[in-house]
Coordinates of C-alpha atoms in Angstrom, one line a residue:
X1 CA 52.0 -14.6 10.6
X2 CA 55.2 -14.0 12.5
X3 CA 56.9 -12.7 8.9
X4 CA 53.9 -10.9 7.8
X5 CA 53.6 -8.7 11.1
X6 CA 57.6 -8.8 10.7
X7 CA 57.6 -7.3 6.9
X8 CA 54.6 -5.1 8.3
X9 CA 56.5 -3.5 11.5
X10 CA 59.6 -2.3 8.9
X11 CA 57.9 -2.2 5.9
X12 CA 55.4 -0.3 6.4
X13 CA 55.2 1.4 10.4
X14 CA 59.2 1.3 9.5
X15 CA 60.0 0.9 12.7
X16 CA 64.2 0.9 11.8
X17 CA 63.2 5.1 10.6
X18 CA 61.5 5.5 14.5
X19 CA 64.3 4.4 16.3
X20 CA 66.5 6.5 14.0
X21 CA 64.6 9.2 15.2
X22 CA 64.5 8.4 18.2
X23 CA 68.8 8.6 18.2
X24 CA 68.7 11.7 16.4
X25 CA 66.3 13.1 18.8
X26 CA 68.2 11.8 21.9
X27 CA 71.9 11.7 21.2
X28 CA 71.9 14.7 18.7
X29 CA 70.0 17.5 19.7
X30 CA 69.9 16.0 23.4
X31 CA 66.2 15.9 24.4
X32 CA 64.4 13.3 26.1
X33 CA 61.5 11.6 24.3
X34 CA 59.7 11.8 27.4
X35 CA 59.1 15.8 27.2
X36 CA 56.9 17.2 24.8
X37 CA 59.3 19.3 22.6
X38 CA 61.4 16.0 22.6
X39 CA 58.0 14.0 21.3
X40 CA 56.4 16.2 19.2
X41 CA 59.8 16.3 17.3
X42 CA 60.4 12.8 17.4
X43 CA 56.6 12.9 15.6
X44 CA 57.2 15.4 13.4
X45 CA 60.6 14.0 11.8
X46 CA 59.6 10.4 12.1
X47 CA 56.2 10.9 9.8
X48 CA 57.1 13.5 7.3
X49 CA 60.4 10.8 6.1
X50 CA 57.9 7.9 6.7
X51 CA 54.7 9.3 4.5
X52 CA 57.5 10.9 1.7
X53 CA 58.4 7.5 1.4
X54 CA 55.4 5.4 1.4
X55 CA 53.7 8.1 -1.1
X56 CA 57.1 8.1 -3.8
X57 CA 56.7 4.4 -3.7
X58 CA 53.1 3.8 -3.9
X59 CA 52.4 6.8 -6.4
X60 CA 54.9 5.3 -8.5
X61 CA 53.5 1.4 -8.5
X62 CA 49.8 2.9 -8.5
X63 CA 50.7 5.1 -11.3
X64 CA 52.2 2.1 -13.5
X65 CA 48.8 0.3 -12.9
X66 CA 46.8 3.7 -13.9
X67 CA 48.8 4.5 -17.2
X68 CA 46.4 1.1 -18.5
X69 CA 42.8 2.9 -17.3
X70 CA 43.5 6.4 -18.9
X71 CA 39.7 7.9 -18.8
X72 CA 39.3 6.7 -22.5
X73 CA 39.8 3.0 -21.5
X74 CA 37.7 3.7 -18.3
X75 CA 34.7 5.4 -20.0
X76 CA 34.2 2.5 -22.3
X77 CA 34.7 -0.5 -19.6
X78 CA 31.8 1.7 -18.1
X79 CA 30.0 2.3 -21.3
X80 CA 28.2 -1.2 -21.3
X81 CA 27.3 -1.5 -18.3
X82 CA 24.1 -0.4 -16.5
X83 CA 22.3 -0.5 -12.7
X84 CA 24.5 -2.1 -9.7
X85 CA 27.4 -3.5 -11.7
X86 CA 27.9 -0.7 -13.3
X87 CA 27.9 1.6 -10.3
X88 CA 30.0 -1.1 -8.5
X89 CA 32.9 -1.3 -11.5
X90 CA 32.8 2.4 -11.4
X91 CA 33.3 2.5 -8.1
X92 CA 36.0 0.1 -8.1
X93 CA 37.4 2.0 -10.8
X94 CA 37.6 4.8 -8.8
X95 CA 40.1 3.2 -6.5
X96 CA 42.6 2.4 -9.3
X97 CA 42.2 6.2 -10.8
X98 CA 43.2 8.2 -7.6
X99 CA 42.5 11.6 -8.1
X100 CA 41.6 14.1 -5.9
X101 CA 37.9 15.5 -5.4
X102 CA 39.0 18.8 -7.7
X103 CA 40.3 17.0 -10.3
X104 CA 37.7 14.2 -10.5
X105 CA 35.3 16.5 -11.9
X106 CA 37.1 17.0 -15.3
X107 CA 37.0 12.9 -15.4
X108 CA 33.1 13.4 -14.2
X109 CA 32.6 16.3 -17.2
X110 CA 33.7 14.1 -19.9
X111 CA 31.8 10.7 -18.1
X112 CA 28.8 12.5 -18.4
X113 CA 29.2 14.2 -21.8
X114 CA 29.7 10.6 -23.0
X115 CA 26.3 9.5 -22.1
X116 CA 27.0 7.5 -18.9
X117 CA 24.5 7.1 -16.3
X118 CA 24.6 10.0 -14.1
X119 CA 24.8 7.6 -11.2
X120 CA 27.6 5.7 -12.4
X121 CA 29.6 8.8 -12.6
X122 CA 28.6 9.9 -9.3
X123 CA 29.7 6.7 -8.0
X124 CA 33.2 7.3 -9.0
X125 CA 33.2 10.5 -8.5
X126 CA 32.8 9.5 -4.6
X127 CA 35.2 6.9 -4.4
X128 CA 38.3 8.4 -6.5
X129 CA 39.2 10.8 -3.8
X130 CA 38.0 8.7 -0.9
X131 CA 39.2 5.3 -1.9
X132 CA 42.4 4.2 -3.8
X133 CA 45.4 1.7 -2.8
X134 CA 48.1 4.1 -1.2
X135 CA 45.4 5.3 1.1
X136 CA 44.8 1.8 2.2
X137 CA 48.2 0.9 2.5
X138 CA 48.8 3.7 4.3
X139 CA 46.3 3.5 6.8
X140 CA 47.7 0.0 7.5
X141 CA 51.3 1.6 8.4
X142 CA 49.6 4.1 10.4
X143 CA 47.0 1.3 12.2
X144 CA 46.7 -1.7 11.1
X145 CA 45.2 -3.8 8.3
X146 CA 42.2 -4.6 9.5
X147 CA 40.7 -0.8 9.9
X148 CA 42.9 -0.6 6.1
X149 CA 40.7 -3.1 4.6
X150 CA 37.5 -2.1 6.7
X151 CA 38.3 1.5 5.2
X152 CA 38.2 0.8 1.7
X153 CA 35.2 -1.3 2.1
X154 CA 33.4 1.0 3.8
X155 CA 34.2 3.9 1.4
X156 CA 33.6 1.5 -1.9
X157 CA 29.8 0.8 -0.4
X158 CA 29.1 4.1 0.2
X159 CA 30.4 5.1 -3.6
X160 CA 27.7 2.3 -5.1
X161 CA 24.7 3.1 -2.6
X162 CA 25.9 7.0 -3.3
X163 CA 25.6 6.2 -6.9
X164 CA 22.7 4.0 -7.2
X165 CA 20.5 6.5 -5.3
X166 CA 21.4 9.8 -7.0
X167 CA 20.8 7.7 -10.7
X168 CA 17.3 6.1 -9.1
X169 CA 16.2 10.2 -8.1
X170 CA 16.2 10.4 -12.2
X171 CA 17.9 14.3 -11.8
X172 CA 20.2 14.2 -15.0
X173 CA 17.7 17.6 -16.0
X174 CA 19.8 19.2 -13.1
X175 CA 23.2 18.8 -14.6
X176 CA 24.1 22.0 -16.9
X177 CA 23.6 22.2 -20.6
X178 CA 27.0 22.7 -21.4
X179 CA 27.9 19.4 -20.1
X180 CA 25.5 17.2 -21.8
X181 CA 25.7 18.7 -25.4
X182 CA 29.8 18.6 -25.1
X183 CA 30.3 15.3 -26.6
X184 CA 33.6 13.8 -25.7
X185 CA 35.9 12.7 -28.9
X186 CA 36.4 9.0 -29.6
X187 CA 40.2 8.9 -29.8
X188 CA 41.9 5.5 -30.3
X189 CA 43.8 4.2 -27.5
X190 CA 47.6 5.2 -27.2
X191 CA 49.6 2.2 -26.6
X192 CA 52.3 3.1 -24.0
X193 CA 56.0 1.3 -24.1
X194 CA 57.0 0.0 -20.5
X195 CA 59.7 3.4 -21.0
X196 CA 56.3 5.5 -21.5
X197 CA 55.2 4.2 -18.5
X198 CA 58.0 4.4 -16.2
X199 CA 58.1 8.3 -17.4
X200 CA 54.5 8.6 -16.3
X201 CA 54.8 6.8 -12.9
X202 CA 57.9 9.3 -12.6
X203 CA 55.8 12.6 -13.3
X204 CA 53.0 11.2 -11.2
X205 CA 55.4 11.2 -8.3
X206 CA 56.8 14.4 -8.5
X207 CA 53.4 16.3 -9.5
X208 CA 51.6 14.7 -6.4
X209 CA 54.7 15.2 -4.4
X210 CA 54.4 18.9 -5.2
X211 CA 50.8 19.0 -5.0
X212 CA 51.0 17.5 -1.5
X213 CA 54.1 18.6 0.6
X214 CA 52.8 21.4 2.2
X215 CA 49.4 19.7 3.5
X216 CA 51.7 17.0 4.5
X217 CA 54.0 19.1 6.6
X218 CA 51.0 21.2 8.0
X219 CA 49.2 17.7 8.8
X220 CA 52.0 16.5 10.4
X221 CA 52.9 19.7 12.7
X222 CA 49.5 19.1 13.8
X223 CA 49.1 15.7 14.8
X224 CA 52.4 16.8 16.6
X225 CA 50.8 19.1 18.7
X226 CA 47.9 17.4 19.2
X227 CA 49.9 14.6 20.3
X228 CA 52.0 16.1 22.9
X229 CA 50.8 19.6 23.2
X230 CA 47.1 19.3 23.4
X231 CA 45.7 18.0 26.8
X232 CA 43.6 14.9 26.6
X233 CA 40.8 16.2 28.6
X234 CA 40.1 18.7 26.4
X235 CA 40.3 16.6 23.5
X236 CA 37.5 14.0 25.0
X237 CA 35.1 17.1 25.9
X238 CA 34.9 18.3 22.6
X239 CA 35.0 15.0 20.2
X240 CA 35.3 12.3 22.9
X241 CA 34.1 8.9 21.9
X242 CA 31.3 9.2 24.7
X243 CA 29.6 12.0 23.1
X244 CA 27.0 11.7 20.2
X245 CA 28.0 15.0 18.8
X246 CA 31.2 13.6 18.0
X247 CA 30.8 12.5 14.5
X248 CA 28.8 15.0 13.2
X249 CA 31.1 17.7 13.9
X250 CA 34.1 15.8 12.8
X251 CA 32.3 15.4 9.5
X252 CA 31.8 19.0 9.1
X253 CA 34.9 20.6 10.4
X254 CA 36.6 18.1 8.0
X255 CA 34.5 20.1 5.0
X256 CA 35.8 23.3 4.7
X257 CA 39.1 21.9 4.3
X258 CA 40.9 20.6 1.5
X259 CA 43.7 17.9 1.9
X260 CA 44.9 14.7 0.8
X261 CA 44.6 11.8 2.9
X262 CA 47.9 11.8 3.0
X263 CA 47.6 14.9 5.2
X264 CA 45.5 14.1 7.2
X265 CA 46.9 10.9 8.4
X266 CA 49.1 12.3 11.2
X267 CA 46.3 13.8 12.7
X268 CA 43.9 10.9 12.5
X269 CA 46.7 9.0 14.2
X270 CA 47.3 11.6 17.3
X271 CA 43.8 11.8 17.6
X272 CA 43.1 8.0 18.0
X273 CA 45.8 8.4 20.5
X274 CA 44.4 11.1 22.4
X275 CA 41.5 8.8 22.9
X276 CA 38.8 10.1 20.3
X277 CA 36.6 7.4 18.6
X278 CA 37.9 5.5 15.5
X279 CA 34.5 6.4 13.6
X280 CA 35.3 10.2 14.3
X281 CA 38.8 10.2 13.0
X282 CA 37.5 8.2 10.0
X283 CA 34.2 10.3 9.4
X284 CA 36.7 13.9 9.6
X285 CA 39.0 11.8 7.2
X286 CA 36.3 11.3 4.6
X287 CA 34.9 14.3 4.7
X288 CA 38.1 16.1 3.9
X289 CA 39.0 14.1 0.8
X290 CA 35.3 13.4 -0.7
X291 CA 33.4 17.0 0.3
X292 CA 36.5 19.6 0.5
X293 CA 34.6 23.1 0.0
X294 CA 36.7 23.4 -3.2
X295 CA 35.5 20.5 -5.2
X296 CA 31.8 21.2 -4.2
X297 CA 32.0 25.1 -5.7
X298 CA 33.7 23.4 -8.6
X299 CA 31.1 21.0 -8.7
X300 CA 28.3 23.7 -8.6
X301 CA 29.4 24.9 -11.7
X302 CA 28.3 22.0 -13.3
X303 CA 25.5 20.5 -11.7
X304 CA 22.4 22.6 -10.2
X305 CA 21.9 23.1 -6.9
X306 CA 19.1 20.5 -6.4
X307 CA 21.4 17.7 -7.2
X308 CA 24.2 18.9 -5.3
X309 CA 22.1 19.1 -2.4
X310 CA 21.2 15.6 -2.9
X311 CA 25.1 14.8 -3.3
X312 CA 26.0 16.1 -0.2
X313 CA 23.5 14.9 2.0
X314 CA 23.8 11.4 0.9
X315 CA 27.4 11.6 1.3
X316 CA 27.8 13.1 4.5
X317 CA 25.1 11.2 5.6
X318 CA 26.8 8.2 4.8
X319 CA 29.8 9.0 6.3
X320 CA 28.1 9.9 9.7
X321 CA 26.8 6.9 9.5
X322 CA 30.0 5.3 8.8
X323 CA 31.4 6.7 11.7
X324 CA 29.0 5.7 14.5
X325 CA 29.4 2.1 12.7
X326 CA 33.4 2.2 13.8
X327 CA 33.2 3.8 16.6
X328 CA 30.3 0.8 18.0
X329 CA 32.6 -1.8 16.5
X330 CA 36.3 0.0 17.4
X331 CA 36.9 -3.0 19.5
X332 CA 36.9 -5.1 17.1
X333 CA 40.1 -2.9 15.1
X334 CA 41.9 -1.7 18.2

């Protein structure tokens, strides 16, 4: 255990990088970590190197693993498959296909223009954006492994229930025309060389890289300022653990925005340490990655407004839930 919290503390919280930092910081630009400008730089620095490199590295080994589940492969593991195994394999497929809620609905397009279940498509649908392994790795540098795992399993039950109930309310009439009558082509299987697939591991990285900077560096500046800049008190009155409210609003402030988890990591992480609940900071989480306001006008364009109704408020429902869950059982993480 000793070696494992070992590999953990450099590995992954990279403890070497923070007392870097904390030099630069200190014996460079001659600040004491104790003020806030001295802090909230320390932050700032410290997490923008730390995610760039967790995310090159895990986008790179998660892409390898992804270049064998192109959506071909992953449309016909699904194809012969039906009711909760399906929606579970889909699911779980969903965490080794990380996309993000915009472009998941091209993947869900062709899913359903294949003639798969429309709840086994809406199962993976949920958990590609919300669910995949550099978000759980991740949230084990930034916590621990325990709320990591807890995360995941959370997010993969609430893709299968999510699922399962959206393909029991029989509402595949509400999806548009255009979709069903587009069949998708039966094309053979390219087989990749291990060069092929170091190239695509190696595009992955620098597309998501580019995709992601800017929400990273925004995210970052502010969890700084939340950290250092934003008084506590304040903090607690408006999304304090104590208050029921709490959750709710976390889940719908986090919808209007759209962000990678890798984003908003920094400020989950000030925000647990400003006090606010671990179900809030996780409920503002999912909502930003599975019900951006982007990928829901996207997703109107393909589904009528019954069924996204339906896909929303399970979702969000689900998440509140999710959240009062953690924030009742926090102790048990913390």
């Amino acid at each position: 255990m000793e070696i494992f919290q070992w590999l953990n503390d450099q590995l992954l919280r990279m403890e070497w990088l923070a007392y870097l930092v904390q030099l630069l910081v200190e014996e460079v630009f001659g600040l004491s970590m104790s003020s806030r400008l001295g802090g909230s730089l320390h932050f700032f620095i410290y997490d923008v190197i730390k995610i760039f490199i967790l995310l090159s590295v895990l986008i790179f080994s998660i892409s390898w693993v992804q270049s064998y589940f192109p959506p071909e492969r992953t449309r016909k593991i699904l194809g012969g498959m039906r009711g909760l195994r399906a929606n579970l394999v889909g699911a779980l497929l969903g965490t080794v296909t990380p996309f993000c809620s915009c472009s998941s609905i091209p993947l869900f397009i062709g899913f359903t223009s294949s003639g798969l279940p429309l709840g086994v498509t809406f199962s993976f649908l949920i958990s590609s954006p919300l669910v995949d392994l550099a978000s759980m790795i991740l949230l084990a540098g930034v916590f621990n492994w325990s709320i990591a795992i807890a995360y995941v399993v959370v997010g993969i039950v609430l893709a299968v229930l999510g699922g399962t109930l959206i393909g029991r309310a029989r509402m595949e009439g509400y999806v548009e025309s255009f979709v069903t009558q587009h069949k998708a082509l039966d094309l053979p299987q390219e087989q990749l060389s291990p060069g092929d697939r170091m190239r695509y591991a190696r595009e992955q990285v620098a597309e998501i890289i580019q995709r992601v900077w800017l929400y990273i560096l925004i995210g970052v500046g502010i969890g700084a300022a939340i950290h250092n800049w934003i008084p506590q008190d304040l903090i607690s009155a408006l999304i304090g653990r104590d208050n029921w409210w709490s959750v709710p609003l976390a889940a719908l402030l986090g919808v209007p925005m759209y962000a990678d988890i890798f984003g908003t990591l920094p400020i989950a992480e000030a925000l647990v340490g400003k006090g606010v609940g671990l179900g809030t900071v996780l409920a503002f989480m999912m909502a930003v990655t599975a019900l951006s306001l982007p990928s829901l006008i996207m997703l109107k364009k393909v589904v009528k407004a019954p069924l996204l109704a339906l896909f929303f408020a399970i979702v969000v429902i689900g998440i509140m839930l999710i959240g009062y869950l953690f924030n009742s059982f926090a102790y048990l993480f913390l």
